[in-house]
Tab-separated table of C-alpha atoms in Angstrom:
chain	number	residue	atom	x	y	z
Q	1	UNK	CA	1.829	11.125	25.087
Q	2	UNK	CA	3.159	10.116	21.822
Q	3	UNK	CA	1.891	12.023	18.545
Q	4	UNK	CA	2.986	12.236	14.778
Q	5	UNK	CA	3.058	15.963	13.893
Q	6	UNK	CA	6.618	15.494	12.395
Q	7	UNK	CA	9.214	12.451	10.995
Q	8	UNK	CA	11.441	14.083	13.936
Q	9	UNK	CA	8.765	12.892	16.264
Q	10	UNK	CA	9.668	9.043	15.545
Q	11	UNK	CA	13.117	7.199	15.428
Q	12	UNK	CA	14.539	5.711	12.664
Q	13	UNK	CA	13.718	2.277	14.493
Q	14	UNK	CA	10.123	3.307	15.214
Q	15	UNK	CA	9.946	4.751	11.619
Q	16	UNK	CA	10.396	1.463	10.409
Q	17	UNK	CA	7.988	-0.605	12.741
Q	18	UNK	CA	5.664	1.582	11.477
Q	19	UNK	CA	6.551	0.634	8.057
Q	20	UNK	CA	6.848	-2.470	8.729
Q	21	UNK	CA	3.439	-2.661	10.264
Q	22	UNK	CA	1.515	-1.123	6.937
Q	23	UNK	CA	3.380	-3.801	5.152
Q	24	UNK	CA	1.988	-6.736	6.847
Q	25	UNK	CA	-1.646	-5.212	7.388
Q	26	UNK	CA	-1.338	-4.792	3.624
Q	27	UNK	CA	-0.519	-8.352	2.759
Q	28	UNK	CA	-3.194	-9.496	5.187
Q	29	UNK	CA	-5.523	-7.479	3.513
Q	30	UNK	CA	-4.690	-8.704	0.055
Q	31	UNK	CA	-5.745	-12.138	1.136
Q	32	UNK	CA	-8.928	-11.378	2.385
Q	33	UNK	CA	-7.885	-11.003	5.870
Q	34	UNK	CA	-9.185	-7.953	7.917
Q	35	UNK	CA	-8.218	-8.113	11.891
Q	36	UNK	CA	-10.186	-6.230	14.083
Q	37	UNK	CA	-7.482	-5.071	16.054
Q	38	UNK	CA	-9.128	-1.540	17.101
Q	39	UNK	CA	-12.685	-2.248	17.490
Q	40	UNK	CA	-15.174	0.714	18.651
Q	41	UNK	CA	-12.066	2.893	18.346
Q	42	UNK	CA	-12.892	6.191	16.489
Q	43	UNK	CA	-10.729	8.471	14.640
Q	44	UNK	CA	-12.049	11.725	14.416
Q	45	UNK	CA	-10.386	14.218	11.205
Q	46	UNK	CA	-10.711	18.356	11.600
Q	47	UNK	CA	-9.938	18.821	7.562
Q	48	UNK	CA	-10.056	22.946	6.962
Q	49	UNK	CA	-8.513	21.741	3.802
Q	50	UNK	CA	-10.214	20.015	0.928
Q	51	UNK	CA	-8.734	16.066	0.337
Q	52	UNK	CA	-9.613	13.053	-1.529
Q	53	UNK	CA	-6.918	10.497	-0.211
Q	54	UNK	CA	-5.957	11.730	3.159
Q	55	UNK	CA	-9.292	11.696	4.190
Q	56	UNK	CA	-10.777	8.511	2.684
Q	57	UNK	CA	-7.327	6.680	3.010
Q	58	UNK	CA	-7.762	7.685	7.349
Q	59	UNK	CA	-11.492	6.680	7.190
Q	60	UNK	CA	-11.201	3.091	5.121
Q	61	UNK	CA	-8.075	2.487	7.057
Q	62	UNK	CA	-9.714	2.962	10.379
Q	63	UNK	CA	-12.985	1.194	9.381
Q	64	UNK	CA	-10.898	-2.059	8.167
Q	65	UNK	CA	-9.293	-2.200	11.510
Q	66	UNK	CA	-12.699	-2.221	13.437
Q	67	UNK	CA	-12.965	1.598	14.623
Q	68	UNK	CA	-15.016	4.204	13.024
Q	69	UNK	CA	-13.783	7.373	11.247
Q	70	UNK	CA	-15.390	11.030	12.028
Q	71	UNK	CA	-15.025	13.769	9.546
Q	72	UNK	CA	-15.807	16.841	11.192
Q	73	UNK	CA	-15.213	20.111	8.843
Q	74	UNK	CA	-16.577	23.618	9.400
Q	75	UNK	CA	-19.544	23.228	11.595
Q	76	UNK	CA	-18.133	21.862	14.732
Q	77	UNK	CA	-16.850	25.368	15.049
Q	78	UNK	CA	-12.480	24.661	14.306
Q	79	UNK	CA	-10.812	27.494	15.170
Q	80	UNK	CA	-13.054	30.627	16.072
Q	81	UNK	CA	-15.699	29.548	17.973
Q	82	UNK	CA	-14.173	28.293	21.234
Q	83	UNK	CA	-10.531	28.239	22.340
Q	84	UNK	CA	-7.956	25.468	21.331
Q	85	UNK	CA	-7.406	24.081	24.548
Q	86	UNK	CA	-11.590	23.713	25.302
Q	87	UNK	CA	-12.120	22.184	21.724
Q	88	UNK	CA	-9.455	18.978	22.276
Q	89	UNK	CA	-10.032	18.582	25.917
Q	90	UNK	CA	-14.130	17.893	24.785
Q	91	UNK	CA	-13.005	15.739	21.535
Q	92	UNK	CA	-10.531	14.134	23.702
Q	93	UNK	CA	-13.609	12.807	26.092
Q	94	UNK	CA	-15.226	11.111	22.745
Q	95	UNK	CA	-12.487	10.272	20.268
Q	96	UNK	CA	-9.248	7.671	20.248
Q	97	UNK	CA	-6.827	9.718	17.834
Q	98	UNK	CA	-7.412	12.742	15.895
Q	99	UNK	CA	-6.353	13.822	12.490
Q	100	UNK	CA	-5.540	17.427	11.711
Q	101	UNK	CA	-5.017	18.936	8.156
Q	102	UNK	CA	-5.335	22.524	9.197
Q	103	UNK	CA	-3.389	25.659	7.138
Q	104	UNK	CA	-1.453	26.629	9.979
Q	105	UNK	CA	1.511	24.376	11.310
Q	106	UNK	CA	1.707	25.922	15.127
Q	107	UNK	CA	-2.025	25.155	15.559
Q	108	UNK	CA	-1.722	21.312	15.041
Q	109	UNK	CA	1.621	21.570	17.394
Q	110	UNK	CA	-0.852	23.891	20.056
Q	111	UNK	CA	-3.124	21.061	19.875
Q	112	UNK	CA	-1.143	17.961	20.652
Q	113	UNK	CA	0.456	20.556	23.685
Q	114	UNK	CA	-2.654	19.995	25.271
Q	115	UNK	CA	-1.326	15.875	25.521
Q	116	UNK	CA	-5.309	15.037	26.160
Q	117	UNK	CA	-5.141	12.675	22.921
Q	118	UNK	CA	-2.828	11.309	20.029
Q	119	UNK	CA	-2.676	14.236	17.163
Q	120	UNK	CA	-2.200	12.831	13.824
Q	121	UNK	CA	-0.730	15.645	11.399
Q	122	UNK	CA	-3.032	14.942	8.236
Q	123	UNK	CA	-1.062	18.095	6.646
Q	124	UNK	CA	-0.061	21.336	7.634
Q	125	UNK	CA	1.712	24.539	5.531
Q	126	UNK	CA	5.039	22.911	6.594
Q	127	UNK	CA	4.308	19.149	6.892
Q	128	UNK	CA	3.118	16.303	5.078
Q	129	UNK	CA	4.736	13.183	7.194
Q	130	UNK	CA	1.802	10.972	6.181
Q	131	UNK	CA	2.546	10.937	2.885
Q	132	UNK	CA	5.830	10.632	3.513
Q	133	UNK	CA	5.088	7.392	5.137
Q	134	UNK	CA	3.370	6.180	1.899
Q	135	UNK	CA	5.975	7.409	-0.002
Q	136	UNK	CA	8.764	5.365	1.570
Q	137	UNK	CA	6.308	2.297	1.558
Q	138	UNK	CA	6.114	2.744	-2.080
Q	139	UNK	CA	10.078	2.764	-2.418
Q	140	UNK	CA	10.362	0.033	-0.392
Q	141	UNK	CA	8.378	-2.336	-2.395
Q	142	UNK	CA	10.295	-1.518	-4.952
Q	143	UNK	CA	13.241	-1.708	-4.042
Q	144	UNK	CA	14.954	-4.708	-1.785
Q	145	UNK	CA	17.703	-2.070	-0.220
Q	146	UNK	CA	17.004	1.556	0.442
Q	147	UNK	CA	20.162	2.609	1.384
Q	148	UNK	CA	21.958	4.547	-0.879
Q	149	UNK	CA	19.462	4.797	-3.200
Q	150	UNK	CA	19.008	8.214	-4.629
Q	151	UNK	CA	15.205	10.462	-4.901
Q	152	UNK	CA	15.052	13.712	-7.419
Q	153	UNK	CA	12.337	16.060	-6.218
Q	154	UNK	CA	11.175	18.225	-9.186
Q	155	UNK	CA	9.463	20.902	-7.444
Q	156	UNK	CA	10.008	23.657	-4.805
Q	157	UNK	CA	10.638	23.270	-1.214
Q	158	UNK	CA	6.942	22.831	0.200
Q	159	UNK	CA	5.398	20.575	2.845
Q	160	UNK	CA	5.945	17.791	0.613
Q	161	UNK	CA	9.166	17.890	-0.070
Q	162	UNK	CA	10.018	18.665	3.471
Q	163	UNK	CA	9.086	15.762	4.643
Q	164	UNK	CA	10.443	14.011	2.271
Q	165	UNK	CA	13.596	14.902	2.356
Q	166	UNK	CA	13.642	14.311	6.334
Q	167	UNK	CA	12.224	10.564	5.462
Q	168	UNK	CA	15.182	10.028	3.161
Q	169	UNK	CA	17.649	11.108	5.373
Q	170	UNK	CA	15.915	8.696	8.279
Q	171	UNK	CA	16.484	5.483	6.193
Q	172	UNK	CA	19.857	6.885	3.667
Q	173	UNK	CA	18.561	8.039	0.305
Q	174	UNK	CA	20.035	10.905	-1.142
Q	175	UNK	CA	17.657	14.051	-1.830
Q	176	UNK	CA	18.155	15.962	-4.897
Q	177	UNK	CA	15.937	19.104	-4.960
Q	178	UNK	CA	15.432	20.168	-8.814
Q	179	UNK	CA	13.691	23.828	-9.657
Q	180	UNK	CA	14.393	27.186	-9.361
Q	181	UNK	CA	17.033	28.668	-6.721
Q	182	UNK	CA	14.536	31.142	-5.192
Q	183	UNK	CA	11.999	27.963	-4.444
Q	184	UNK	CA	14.895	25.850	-2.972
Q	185	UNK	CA	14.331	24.279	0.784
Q	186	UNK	CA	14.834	27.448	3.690
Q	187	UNK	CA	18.190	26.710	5.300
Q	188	UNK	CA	16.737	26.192	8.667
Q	189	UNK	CA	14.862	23.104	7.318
Q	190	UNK	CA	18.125	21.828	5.936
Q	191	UNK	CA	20.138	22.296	9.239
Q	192	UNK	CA	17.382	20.751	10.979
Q	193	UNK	CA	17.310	18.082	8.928
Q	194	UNK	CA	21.454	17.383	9.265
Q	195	UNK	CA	20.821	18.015	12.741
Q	196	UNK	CA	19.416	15.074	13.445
Q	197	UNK	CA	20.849	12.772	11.099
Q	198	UNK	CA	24.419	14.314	10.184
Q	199	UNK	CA	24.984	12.167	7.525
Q	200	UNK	CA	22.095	13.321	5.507
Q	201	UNK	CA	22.562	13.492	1.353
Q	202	UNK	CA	20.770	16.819	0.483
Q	203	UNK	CA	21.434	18.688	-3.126
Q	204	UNK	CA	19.282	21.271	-4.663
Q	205	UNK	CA	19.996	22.028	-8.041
Q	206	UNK	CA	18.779	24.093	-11.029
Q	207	UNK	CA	21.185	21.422	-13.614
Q	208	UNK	CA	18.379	18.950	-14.599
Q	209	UNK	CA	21.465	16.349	-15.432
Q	210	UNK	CA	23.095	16.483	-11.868
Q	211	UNK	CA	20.444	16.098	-10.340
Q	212	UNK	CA	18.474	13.249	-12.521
Q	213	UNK	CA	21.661	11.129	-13.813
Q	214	UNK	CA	22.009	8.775	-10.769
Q	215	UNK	CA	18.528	9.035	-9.708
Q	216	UNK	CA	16.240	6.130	-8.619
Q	217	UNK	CA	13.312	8.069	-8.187
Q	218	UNK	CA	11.762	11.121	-9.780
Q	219	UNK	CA	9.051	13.008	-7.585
Q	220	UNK	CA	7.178	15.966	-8.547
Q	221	UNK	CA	3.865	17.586	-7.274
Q	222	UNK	CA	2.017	20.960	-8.616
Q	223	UNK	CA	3.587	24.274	-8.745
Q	224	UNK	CA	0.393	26.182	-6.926
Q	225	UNK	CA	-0.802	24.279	-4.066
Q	226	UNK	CA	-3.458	25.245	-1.762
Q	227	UNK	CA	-3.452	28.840	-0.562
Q	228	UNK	CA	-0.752	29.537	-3.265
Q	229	UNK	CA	-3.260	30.258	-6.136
Q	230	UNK	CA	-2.488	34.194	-6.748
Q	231	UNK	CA	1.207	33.194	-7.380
Q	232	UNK	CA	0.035	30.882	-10.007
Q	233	UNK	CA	1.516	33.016	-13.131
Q	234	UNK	CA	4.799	33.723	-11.611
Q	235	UNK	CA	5.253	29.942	-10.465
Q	236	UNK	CA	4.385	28.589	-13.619
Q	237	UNK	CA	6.496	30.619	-15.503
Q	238	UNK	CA	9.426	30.119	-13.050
Q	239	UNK	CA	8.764	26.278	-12.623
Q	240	UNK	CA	8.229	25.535	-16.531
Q	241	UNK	CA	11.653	24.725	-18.033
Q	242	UNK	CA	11.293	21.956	-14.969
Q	243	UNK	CA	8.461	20.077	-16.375
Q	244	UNK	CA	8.439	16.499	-15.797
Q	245	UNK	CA	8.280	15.196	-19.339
Q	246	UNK	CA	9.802	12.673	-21.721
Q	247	UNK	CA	12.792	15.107	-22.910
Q	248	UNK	CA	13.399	15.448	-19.082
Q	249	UNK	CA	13.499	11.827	-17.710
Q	250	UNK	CA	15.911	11.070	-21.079
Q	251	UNK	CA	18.185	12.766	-18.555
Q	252	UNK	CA	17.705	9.675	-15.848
Q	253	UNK	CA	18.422	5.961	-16.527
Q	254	UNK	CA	15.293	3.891	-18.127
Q	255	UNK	CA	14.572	2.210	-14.916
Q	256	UNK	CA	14.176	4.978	-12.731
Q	257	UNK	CA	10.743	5.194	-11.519
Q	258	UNK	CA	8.149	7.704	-11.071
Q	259	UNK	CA	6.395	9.565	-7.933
Q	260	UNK	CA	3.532	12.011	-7.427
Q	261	UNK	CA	2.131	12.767	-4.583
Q	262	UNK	CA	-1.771	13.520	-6.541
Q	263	UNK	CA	-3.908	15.664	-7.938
Q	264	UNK	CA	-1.713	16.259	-10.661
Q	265	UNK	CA	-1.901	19.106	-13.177
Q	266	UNK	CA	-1.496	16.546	-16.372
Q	267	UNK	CA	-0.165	18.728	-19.258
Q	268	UNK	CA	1.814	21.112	-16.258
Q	269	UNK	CA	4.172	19.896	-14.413
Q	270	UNK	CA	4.340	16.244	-15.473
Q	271	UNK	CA	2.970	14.946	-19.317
Q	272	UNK	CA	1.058	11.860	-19.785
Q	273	UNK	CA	3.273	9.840	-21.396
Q	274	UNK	CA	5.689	10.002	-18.158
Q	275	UNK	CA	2.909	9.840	-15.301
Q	276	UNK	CA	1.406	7.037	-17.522
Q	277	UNK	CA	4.238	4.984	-18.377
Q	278	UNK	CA	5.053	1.585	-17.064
Q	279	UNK	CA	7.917	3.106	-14.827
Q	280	UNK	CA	4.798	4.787	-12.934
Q	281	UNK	CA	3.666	4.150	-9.189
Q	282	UNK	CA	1.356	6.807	-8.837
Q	283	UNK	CA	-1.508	4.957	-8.130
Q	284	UNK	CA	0.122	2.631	-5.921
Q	285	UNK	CA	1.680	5.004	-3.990
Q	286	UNK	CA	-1.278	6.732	-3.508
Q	287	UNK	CA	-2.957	3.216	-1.981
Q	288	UNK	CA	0.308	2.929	0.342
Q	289	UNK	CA	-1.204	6.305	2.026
Q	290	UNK	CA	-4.080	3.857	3.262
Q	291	UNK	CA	-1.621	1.195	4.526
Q	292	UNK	CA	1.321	3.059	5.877
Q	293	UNK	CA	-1.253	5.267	7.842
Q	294	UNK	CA	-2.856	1.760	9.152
Q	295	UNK	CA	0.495	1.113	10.532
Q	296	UNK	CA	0.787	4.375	11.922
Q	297	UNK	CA	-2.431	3.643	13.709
Q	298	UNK	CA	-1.321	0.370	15.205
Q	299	UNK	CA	2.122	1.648	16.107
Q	300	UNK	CA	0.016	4.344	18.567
Q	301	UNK	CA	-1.917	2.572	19.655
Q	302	UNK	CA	0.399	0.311	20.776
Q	303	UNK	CA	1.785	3.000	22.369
Q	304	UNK	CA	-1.145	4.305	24.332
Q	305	UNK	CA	-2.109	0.427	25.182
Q	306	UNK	CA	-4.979	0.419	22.884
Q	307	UNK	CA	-3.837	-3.018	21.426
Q	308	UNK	CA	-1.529	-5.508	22.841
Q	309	UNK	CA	1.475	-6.640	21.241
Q	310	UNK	CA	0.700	-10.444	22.204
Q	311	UNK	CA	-2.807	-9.638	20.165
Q	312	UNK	CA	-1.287	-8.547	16.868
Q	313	UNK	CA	1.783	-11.591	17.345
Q	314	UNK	CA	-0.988	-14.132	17.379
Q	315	UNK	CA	-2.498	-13.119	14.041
Q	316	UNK	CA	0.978	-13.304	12.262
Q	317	UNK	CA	2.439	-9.985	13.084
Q	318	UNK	CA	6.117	-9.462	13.571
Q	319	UNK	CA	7.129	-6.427	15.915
């Protein structure tokens, strides 16, 4: 059974059909057009973690393909009140797919063990592939050829960036990590990373020029994310010389545009003058979440045979 709990679960030519898939569903959608290409299919979503767009990005995507999405948060009992293996064998009787966005990484990668039903990894404490997906959408709309191109991460080596920097070695971007040393990417994510695709451009930096004079695209995200917030202090002291702000990006060529993954701490680690300026596509790469994970949806269930290629062909789409 095929699931999404990592970039490293997909190929480079299944990472694009998936891409390629959110593309199309988006342009259909911006015409009006809405296929119901997964009717009465439901999506449930265990969230132990608050979320505005993973969760309403999974449930409007879902609904706009014909299914229905299923929230289900503390009272259906996730993780203490029954074992792992009982709780997604019974879901696994009622649902299609399921979403996870659970603190701990190993207990989304127990789950999809169990191979009873596709596990979606919604975010974990060492993975964020979904909005990794949106990310690259997002890049790709703006930019004809990929390849080559070159993405500054502001930031320290989180879920986030993680994922990231696996999606930009999948389709040839360089990474540049920017921030303190002692927040820098663990080696074993790195070698795991080269691994897989040797060729694989990854920098991490604490010189704000080397790392932003050839960039493309500038990322950053919040210095305390969730579960993080009794470092707060000592991050933002250690992460404030890196603050995304004009001075900064005079460091980058005027085109290069701007990324954030959302909520952002305005006035922290990026002003409003840069999040707001006409380089900005925050908000639209926070609407690509909604698309690239409606391709995601597709591309399994194509895989589990809950959609025919010949079905999605005759409305126009290109496999």
């Amino acid at each position: 059974m095929r699931h999404f709990i990592s970039l490293l679960d997909i190929t480079q030519p299944e990472l694009q059909t998936i891409l390629n898939l959110g593309l199309q569903v988006k342009s259909l959608l911006q015409r009006g057009v809405r296929p119901v290409w997964l009717p009465q299919r439901v999506l449930a979503m265990i969230f132990e973690k608050p979320s505005l767009r993973t969760r309403v990005s999974f449930e409007a995507g879902i609904a706009q393909l014909g299914g229905l999405g299923m929230y289900l948060g503390k009272d259906v009992g996730w993780p203490d009140r029954e074992s792992a293996a009982d709780f997604i064998r019974v879901l696994a009787e009622y649902v299609d797919f399921v979403v996870c966005r659970l603190r701990s990484h190993a207990a989304v990668v127990e789950l999809a063990s169990f191979d009873c039903v596709p596990i979606i990894n919604g975010l974990t404490d060492q993975d964020h592939p979904c909005q990794a997906l949106g990310d690259l959408m997002t890049i790709y709309e703006s930019s004809s050829t990929v390849a080559g191109k070159s993405l500054t991460f502001i930031g320290d080596g989180n879920n986030v960036s993680q994922s990231l920097a696996r999606a930009c070695a999948m389709v040839g971007i360089r990474f540049r990590l920017l921030g303190p040393s002692d927040y820098f990417l663990q080696p074993s994510v790195v070698q795991q990373i080269t691994q897989h695709y040797p060729a694989a451009d990854i920098v991490q930096t604490e010189d704000s020029a080397l790392a932003l004079t050839d960039a493309d695209f500038v990322y950053t995200d919040v210095w305390t994310s969730m579960g993080q917030e009794a470092e707060s202090a000592e991050r933002i002291a250690a992460f404030s010389p890196f603050q995304l702000n004009a001075r900064l990006m005079a460091k980058a060529r005027p085109d290069c545009k701007i990324l954030h993954c959302l909520p952002a701490r305005r006035g922290q680690e990026i002003t409003d003058e840069v999040i707001d300026s006409p380089n900005s596509l925050v908000v639209r790469q926070a609407g690509n979440r909604m698309h690239a994970q409606k391709g995601l949806l597709l591309w399994l269930a194509l895989q589990h045979g809950q959609v025919a290629a010949a079905e999605l062909q005759q409305s126009g789409i290109q496999l």
